Short mmCIF file of C-alpha atoms in Angstrom, two decimals:
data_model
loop_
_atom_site.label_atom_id
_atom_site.label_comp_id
_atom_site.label_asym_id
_atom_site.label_seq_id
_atom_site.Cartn_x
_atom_site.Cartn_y
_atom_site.Cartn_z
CA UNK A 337 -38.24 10.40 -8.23
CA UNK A 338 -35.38 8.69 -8.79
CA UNK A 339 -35.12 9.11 -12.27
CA UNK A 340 -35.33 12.35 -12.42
CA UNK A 341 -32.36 12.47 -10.16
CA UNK A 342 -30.62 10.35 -12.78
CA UNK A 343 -31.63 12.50 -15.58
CA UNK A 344 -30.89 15.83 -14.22
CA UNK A 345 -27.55 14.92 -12.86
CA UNK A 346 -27.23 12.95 -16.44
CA UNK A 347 -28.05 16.57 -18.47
CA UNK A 348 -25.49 18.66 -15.87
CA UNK A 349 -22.59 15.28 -16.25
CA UNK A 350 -23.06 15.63 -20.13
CA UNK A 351 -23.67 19.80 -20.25
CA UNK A 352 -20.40 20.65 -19.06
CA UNK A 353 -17.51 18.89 -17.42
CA UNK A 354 -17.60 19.26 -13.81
CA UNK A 355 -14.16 20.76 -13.66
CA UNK A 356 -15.99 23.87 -15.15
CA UNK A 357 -19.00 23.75 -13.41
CA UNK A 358 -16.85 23.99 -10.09
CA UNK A 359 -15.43 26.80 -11.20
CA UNK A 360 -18.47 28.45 -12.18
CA UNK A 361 -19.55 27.67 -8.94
CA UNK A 362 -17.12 29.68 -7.36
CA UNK A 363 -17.43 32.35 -9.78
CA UNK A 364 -21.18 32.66 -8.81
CA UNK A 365 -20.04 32.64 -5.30
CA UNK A 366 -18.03 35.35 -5.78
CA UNK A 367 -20.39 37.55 -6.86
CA UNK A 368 -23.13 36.53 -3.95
CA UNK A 369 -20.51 37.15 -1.32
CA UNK A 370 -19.45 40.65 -3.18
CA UNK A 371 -22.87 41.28 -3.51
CA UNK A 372 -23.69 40.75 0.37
CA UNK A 373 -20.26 42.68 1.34
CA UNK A 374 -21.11 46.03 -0.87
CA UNK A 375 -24.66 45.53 0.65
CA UNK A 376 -23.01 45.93 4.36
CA UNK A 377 -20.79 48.84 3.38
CA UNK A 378 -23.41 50.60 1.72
CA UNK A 379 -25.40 49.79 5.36
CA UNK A 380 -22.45 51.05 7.28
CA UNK A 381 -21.41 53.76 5.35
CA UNK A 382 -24.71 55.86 5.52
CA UNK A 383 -24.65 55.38 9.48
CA UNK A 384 -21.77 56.95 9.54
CA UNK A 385 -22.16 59.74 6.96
CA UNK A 386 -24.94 60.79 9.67
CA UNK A 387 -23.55 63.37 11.86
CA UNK A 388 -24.60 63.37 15.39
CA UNK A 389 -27.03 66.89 15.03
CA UNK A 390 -29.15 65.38 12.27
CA UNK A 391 -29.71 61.57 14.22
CA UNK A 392 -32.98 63.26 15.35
CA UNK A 393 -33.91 63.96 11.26
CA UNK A 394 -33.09 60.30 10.52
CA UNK A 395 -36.07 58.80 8.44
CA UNK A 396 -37.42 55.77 10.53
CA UNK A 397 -36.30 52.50 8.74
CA UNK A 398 -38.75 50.78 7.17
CA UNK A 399 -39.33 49.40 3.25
CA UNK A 400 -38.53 52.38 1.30
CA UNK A 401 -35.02 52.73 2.42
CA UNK A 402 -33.07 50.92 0.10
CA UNK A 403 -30.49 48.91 2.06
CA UNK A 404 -32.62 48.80 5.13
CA UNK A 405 -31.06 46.13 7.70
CA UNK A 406 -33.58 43.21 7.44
CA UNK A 407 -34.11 43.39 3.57
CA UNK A 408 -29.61 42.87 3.92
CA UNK A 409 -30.35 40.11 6.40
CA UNK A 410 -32.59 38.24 4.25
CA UNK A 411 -31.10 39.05 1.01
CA UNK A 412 -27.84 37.69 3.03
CA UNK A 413 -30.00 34.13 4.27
CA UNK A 414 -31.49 33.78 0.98
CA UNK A 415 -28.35 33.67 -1.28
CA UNK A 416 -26.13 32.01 1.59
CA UNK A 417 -28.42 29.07 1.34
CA UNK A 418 -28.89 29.25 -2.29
CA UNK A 419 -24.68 29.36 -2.50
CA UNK A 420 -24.91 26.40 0.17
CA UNK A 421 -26.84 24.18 -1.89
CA UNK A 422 -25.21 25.01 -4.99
CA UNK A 423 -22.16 23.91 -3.90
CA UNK A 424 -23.31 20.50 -2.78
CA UNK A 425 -24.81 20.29 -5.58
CA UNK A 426 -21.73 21.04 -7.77
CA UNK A 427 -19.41 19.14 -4.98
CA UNK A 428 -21.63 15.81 -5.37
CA UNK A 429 -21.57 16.44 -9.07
CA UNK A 430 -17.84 16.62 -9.11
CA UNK A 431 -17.45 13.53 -6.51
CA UNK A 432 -19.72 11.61 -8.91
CA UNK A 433 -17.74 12.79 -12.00
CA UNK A 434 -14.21 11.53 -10.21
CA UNK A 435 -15.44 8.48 -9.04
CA UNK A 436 -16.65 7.16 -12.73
CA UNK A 437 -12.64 7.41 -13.64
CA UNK A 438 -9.87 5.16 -12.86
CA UNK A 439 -7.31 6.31 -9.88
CA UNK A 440 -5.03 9.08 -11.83
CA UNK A 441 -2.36 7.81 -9.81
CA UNK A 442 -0.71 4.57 -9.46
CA UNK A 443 -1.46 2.55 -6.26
CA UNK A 444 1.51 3.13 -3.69
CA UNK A 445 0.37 0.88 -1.32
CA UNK A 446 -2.09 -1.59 -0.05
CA UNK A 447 -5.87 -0.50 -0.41
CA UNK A 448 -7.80 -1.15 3.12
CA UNK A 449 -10.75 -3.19 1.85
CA UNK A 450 -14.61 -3.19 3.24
CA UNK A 451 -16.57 -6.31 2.15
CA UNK A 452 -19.97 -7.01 3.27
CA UNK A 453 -21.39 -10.13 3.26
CA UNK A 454 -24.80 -11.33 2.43
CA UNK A 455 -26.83 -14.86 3.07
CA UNK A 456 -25.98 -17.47 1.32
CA UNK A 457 -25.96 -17.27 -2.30
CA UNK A 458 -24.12 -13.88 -2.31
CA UNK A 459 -21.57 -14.86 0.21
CA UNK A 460 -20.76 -17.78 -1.82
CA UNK A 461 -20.20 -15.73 -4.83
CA UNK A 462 -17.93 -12.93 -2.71
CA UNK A 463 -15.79 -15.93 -1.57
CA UNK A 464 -15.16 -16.82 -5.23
CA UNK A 465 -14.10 -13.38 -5.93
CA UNK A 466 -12.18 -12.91 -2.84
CA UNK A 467 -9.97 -15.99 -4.07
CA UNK A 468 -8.66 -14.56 -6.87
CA UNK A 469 -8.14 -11.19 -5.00
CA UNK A 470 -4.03 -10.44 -4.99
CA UNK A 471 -3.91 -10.46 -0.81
CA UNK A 472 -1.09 -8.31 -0.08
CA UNK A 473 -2.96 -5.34 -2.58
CA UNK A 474 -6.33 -5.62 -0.15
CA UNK A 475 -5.40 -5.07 3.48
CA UNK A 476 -6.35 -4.63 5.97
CA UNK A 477 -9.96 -6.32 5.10
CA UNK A 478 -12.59 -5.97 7.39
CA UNK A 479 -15.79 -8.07 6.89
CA UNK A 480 -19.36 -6.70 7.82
CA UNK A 481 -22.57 -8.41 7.94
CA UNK A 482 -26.19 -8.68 9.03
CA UNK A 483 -26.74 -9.42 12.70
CA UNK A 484 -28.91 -12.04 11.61
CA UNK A 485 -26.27 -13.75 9.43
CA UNK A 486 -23.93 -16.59 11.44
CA UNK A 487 -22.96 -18.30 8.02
CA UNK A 488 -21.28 -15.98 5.94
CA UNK A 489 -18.88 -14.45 8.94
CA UNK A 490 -17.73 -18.11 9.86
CA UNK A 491 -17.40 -18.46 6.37
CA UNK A 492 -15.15 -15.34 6.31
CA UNK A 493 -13.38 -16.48 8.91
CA UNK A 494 -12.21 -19.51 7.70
CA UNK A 495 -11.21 -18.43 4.26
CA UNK A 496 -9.13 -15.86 6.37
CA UNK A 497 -7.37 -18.34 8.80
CA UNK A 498 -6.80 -20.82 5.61
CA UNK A 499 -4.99 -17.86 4.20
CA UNK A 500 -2.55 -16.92 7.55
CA UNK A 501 -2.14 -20.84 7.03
CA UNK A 502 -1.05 -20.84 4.20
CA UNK A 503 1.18 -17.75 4.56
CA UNK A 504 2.68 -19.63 7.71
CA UNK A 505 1.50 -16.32 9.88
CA UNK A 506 0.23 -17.03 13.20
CA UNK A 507 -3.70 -17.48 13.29
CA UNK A 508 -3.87 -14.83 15.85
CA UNK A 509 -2.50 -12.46 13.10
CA UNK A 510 -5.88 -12.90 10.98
CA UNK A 511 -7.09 -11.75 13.96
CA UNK A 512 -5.57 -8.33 12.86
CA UNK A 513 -6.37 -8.20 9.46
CA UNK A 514 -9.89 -8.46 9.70
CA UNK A 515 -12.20 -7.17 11.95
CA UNK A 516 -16.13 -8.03 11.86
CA UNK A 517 -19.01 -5.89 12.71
CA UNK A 518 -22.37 -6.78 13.04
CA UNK A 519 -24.71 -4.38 11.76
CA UNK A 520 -27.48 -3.78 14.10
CA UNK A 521 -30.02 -1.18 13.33
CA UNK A 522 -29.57 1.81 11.03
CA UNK A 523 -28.30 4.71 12.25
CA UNK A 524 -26.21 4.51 14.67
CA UNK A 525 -24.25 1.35 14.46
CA UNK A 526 -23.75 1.88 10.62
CA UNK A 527 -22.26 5.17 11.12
CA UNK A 528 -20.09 4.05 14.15
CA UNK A 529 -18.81 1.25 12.03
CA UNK A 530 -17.69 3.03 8.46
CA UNK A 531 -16.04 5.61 10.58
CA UNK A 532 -13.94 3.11 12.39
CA UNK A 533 -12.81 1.42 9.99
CA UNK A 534 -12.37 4.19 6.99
CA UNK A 535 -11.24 2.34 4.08
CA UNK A 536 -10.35 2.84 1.07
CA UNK A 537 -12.63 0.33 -1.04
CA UNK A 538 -15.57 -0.99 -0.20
CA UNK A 539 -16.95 -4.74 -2.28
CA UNK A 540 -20.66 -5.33 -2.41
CA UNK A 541 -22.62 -7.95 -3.99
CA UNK A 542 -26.30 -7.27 -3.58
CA UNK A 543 -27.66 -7.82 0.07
CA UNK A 544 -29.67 -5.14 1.51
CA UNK A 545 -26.90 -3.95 3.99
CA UNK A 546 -24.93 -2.48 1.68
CA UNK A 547 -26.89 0.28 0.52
CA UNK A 548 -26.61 2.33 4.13
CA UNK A 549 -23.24 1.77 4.10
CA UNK A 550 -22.47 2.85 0.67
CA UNK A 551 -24.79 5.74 1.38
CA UNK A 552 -22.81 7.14 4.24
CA UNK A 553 -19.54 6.05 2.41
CA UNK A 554 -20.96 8.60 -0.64
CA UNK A 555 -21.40 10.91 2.26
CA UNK A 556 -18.28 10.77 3.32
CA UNK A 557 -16.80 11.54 -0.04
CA UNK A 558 -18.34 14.53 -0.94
CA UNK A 559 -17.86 15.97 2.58
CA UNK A 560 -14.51 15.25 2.46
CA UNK A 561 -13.56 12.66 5.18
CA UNK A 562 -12.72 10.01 3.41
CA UNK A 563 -12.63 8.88 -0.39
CA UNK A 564 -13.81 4.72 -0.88
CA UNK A 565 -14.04 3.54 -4.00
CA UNK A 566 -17.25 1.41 -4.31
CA UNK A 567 -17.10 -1.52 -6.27
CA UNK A 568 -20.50 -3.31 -6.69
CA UNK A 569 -20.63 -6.89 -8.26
CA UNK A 570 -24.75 -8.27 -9.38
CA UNK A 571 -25.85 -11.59 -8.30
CA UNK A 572 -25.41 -14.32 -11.44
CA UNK A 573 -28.79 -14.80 -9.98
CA UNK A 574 -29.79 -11.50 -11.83
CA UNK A 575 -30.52 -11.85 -15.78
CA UNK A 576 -32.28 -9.28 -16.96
CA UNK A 577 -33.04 -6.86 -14.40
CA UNK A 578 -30.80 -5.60 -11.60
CA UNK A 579 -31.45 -6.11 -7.49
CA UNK A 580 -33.10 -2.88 -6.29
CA UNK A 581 -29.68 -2.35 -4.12
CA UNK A 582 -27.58 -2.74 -8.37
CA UNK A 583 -30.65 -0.41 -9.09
CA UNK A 584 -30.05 2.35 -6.44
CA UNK A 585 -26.39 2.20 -6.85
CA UNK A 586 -26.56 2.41 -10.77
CA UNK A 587 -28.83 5.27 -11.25
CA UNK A 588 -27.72 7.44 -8.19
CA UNK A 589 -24.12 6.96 -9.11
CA UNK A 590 -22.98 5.47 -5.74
CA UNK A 591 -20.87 2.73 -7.13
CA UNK A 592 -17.70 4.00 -9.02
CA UNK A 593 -18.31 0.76 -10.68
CA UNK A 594 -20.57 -1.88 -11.48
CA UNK A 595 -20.43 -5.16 -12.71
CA UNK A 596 -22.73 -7.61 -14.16
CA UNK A 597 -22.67 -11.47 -14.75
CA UNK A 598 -24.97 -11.39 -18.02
CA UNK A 599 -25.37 -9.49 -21.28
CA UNK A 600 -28.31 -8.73 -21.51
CA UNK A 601 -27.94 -6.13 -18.36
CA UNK A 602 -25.25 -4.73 -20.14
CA UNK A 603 -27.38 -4.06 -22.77
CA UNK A 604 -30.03 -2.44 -20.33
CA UNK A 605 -27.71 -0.37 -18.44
CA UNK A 606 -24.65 0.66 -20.47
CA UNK A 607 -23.14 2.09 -17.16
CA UNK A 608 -22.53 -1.15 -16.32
CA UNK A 609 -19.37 -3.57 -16.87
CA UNK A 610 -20.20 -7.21 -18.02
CA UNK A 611 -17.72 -9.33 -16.67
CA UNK A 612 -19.29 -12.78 -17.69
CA UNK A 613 -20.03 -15.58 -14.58
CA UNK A 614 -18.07 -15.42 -11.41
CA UNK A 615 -19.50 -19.37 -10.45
CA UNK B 745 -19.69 -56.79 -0.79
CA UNK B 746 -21.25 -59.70 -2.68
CA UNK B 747 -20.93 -60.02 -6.19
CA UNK B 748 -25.00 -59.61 -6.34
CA UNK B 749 -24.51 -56.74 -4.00
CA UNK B 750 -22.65 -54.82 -6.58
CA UNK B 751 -24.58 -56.10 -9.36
CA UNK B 752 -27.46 -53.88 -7.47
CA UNK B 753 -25.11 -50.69 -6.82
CA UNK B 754 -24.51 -50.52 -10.52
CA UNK B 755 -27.90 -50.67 -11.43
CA UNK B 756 -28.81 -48.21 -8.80
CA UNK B 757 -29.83 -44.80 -10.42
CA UNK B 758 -31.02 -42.13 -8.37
CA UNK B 759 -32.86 -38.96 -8.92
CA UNK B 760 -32.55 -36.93 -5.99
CA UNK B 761 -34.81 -33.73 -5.45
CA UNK B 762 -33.70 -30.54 -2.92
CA UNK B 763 -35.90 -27.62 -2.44
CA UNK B 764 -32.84 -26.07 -0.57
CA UNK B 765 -33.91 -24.19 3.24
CA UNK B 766 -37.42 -23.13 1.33
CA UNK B 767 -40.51 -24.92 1.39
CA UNK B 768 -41.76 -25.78 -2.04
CA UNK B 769 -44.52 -28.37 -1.65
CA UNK B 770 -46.23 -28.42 -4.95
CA UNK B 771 -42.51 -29.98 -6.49
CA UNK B 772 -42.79 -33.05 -4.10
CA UNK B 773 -46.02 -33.25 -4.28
CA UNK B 774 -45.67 -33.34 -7.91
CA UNK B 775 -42.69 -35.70 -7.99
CA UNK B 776 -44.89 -38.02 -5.59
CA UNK B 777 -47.36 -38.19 -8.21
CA UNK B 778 -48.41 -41.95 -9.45
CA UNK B 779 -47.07 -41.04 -13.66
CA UNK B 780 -43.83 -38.93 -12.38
CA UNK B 781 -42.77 -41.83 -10.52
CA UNK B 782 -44.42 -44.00 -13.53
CA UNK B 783 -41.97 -41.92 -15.90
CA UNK B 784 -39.15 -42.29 -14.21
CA UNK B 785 -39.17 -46.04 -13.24
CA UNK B 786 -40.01 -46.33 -17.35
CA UNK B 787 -36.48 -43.79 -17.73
CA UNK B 788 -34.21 -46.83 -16.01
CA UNK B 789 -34.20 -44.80 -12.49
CA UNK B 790 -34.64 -47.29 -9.55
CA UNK B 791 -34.34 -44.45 -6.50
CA UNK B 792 -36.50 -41.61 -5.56
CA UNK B 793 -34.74 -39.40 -2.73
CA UNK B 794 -36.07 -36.15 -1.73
CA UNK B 795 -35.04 -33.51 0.61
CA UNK B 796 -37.88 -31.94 2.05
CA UNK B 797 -36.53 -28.79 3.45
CA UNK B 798 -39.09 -26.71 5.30
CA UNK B 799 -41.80 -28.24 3.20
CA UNK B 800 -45.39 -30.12 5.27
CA UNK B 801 -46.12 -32.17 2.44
CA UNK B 802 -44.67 -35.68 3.15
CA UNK B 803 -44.38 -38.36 -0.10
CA UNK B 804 -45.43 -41.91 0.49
CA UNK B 805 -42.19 -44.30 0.86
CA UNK B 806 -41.63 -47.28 -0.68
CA UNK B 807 -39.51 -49.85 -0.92
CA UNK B 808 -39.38 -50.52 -4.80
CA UNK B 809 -39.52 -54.34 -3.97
CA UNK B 810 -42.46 -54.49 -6.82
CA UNK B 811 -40.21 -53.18 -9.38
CA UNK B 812 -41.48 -49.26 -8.97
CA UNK B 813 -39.45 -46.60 -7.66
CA UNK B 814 -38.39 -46.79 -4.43
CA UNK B 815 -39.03 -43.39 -2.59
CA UNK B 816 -37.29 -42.20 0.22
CA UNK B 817 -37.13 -39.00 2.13
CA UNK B 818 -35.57 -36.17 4.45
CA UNK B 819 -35.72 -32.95 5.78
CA UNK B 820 -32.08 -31.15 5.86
CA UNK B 821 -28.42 -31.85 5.25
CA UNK B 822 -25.44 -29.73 6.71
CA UNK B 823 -24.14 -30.42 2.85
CA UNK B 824 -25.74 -32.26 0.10
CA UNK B 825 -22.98 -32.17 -2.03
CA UNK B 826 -22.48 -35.95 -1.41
CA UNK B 827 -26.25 -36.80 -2.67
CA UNK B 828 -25.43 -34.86 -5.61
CA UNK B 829 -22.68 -37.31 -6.53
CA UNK B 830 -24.25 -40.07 -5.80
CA UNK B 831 -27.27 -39.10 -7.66
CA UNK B 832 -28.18 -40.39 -11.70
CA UNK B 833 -30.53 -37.32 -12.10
CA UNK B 834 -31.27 -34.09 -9.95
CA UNK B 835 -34.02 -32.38 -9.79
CA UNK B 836 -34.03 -29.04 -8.26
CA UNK B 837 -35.50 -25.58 -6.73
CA UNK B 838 -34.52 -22.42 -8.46
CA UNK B 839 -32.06 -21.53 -6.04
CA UNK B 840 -28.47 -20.32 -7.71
CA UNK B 841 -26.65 -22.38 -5.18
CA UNK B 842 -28.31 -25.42 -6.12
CA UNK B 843 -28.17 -25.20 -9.54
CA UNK B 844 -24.74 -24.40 -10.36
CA UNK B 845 -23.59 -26.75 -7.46
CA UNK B 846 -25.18 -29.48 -9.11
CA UNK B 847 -24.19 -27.93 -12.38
CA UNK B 848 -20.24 -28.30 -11.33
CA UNK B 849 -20.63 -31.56 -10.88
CA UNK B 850 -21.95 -32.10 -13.98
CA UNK B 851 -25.05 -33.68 -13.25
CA UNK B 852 -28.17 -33.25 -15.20
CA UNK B 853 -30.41 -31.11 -13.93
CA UNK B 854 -34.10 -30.37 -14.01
CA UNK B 855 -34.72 -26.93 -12.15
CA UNK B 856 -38.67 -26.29 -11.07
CA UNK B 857 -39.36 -23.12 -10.43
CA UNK B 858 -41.66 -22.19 -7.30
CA UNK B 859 -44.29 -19.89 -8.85
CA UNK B 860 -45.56 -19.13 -4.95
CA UNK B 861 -42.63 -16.96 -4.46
CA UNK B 862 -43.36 -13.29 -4.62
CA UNK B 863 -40.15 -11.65 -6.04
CA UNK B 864 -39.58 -14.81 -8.78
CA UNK B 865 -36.26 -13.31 -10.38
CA UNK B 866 -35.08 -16.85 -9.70
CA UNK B 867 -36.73 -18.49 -12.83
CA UNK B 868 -34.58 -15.36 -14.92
CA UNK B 869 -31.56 -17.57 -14.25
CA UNK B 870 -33.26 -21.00 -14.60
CA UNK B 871 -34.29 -19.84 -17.77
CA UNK B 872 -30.87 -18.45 -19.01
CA UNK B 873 -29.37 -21.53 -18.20
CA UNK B 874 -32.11 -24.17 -20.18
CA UNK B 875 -32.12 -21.69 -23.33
CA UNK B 876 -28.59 -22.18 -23.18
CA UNK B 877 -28.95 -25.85 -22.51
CA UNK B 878 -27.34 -26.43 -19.34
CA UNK B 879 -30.54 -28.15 -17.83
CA UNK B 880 -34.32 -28.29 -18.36
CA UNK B 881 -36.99 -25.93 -17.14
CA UNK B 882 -40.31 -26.91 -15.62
CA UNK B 883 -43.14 -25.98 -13.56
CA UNK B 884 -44.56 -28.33 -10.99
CA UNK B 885 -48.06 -28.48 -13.67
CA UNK B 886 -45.85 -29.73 -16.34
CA UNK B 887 -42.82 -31.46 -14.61
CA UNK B 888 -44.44 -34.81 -15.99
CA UNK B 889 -44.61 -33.59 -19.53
CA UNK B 890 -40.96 -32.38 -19.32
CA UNK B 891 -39.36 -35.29 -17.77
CA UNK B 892 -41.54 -38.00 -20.10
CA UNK B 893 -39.93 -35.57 -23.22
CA UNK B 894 -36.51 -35.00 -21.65
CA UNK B 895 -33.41 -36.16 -24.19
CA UNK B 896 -30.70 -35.84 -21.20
CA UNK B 897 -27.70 -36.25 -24.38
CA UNK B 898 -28.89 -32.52 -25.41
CA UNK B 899 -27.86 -31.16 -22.28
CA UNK B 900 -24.68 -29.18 -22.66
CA UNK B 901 -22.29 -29.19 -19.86
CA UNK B 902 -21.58 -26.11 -17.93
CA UNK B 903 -18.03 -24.79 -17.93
CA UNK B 904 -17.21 -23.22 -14.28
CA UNK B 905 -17.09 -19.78 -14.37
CA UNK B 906 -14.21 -17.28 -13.68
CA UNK B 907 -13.63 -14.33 -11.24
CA UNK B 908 -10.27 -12.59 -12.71
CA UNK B 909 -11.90 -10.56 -15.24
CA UNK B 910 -13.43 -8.69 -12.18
CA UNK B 911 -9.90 -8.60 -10.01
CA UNK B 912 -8.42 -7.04 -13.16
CA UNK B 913 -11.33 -4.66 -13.18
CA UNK B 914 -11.09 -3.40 -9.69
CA UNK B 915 -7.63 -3.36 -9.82
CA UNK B 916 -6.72 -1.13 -13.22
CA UNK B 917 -9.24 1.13 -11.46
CA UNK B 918 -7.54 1.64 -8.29
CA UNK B 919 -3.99 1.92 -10.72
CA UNK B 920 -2.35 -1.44 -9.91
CA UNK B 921 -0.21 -2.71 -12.43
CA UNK B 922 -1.29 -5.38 -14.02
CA UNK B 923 0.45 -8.65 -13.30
#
């Protein structure tokens, strides 16, 4: 099912630029909404036109009669739905189309930062990246992980005191900077968490816990609330095929980018960025 | 220390053998075996150290008095980075944390994979890494048959990777200048 997801949304990303099909969109809204207005006049109008002598002659309503009130009311159902889910259909299309391409603008100011951290191997790989991260572009960071997980947090922790260290800002003030969750069950405590701490980028790097939360953080963007850019960096770990979490992310188009330590994944998925070994 | 003392740390090669926090009994078993510790002994290796993990099978110790290998064991370390060093010869789970920590430290390396595992992407990377000749790849059946052919000077060392190419990635996306 999933690919043919990809290829659909692959046949409407290469048909026509989504700019167009947005306006299309609201083109073909137009004429629903026109459509469903003249209905309603047309419906109003002939009550009117009846004066009050002939309301006795009135034909009973039923099928025959043209505009009859429940053939409007369903018409009106039918194509507000259809214009519902065409336009989440065109808005995800157009979120998806945005998100492939840098920022248009230049950065003003500091990008808050989401990273979620895995067990072991991964975290140890995030850590390397996280080093060579410019600090004052990506803060406030806030650090998620699996209830489950002790390591990776303290890890976290200490790379972030090391840092107020070495800045010669209190401890406490690391304190600020980061805040860590731990995730509990889906659901709830996933959706509780992105929407406290709505950021602006979110870093992943292949344990299962990122896939809710870049799934509600994908929500968020085509509803509106919030637009994260989702960076997504494969385990060196992974050769020749991607983790199912690189797989869901490639082919739905979650991640606005994704990287991979090897070329021969490049190769496989052309999507993706090869960025040689982080380790 | 004594002059002979020292005489014996020089001499003293060890291969040292982690499984990591998994359990992968048919390695030790396998390095226990009478011609793995027979090929060894013949390579110039006088130590046998393994690190159990969660594994059940325990290796018979010895104290290498009769010129064999003398064989040691133990379950967990909070860091093994210090065996590494000390160590002539590793040999290794799949795990990418083992591997390229021993691989930093230049050390060679002899990575088993554990065929037991259900989602084996693990031996992708082991592979990688021997066709590239970083280390040498091996299955618990024919760990023997590598380590008796093993040429150690054919191993090429690993140079440390690098994570800017991905910082300058992320941050030409999100339009920061570059520096």
């Amino acid at each position: 099912m999933v690919f043919t997801i990809e290829s659909f949304m692959d046949f409407l990303l290469s048909f026509l630029p989504a700019v167009v099909i947005n306006h299309v969109l609201f083109m073909f809204g137009l004429v629903v909404t026109s459509a469903f207005s003249i209905c309603m006049m047309k419906q109003m109008q002939e009550d009117v036109n009846v004066p009050l002598t002939e309301i006795s002659n009135l034909p009973l309503m039923d099928k025959g009669n043209g505009c009859s009130f429940s053939a409007v009311t369903s018409t009106a159902i039918i194509s507000s739905v259809i214009f519902v889910i065409t336009l989440i259909l065109v808005r995800v299309l157009f979120v998806i189309y945005c998100s492939s391409r840098p920022m248009s603008r230049r950065a003003q100011k500091p990008v808050s930062t989401l990273i979620i951290l895995g067990s072991g191997g991964h975290t140890a790989e995030m850590l390397d990246l996280l080093a060579v991260l410019q600090k004052d572009r990506f803060y406030p960071r806030f650090y998620i992980a699996a209830a489950t997980d002790n390591m990776s947090l303290q890890k976290a922790e200490l790379l972030e005191n090391s840092l107020a260290a070495e800045k010669g800002t209190p401890i406490t003030n690391a304190g600020k900077f980061m805040k860590i969750y731990r995730s509990r069950e889906v659901g709830q405590s996933y959706i509780t968490s992105i929407w406290t701490t709505l950021v602006a980028m979110i870093l992943c790097n292949g344990p299962g816990t990122c896939i809710p939360i870049c799934a509600i953080a994908f929500v968020f963007k085509v509803l509106g609330i919030r637009w994260s850019s989702i960076f997504y960096v494969e385990s060196i770990a992974r050769v020749r095929r991607l983790s199912l979490s690189g797989l869901l992310l490639y082919k739905l188009r979650i991640a606005d980018q994704l990287f991979v330590q090897w070329p021969r994944l490049q190769q496989q998925y052309p999507r993706a960025i090869y960025v040689g070994r982080l380790m | 220390m004594g002059d002979r003392e020292e005489e014996e740390e020089g001499r003293r090669r060890v291969v040292f053998v982690t499984v990591g926090t998994t359990r992968f009994d048919a390695l030790v078993s396998a390095v226990d075996s009478e011609n793995v510790r027979k090929v060894l002994a013949a390579k110039g290796y006088t130590h046998l150290l393994i690190q159990l993990g969660r594994g059940s099978y325990l290796p018979t110790k010895s104290d290498g008095d009769d010129g064999s290998l003398a064989v040691d064991y133990f379950t967990f370390s909070s860091s093994i980075a210090d065996y590494l060093r000390s160590a002539s010869l590793v040999i290794s789970h799949a795990g990418s944390g083992s591997i390229f920590e021993t691989l930093r430290l230049c050390k060679p390396l002899v990575v088993v994979v554990n065929e037991d595992l259900m989602d084996n992407h693990q031996s992708e990377l082991a592979e990688e890494l021997a066709e590239r000749k970083h280390l040498y790849y091996a299955r618990p059946q024919n760990l023997y048959q590598t380590l008796a052919d093993m040429d150690l000077n054919t191993l090429l060392p690993y140079s440390p990777g690098d994570a800017t190419p991905v910082a300058k990635h992320i941050n030409r996306f999100l339009g920061f200048p570059d520096d």
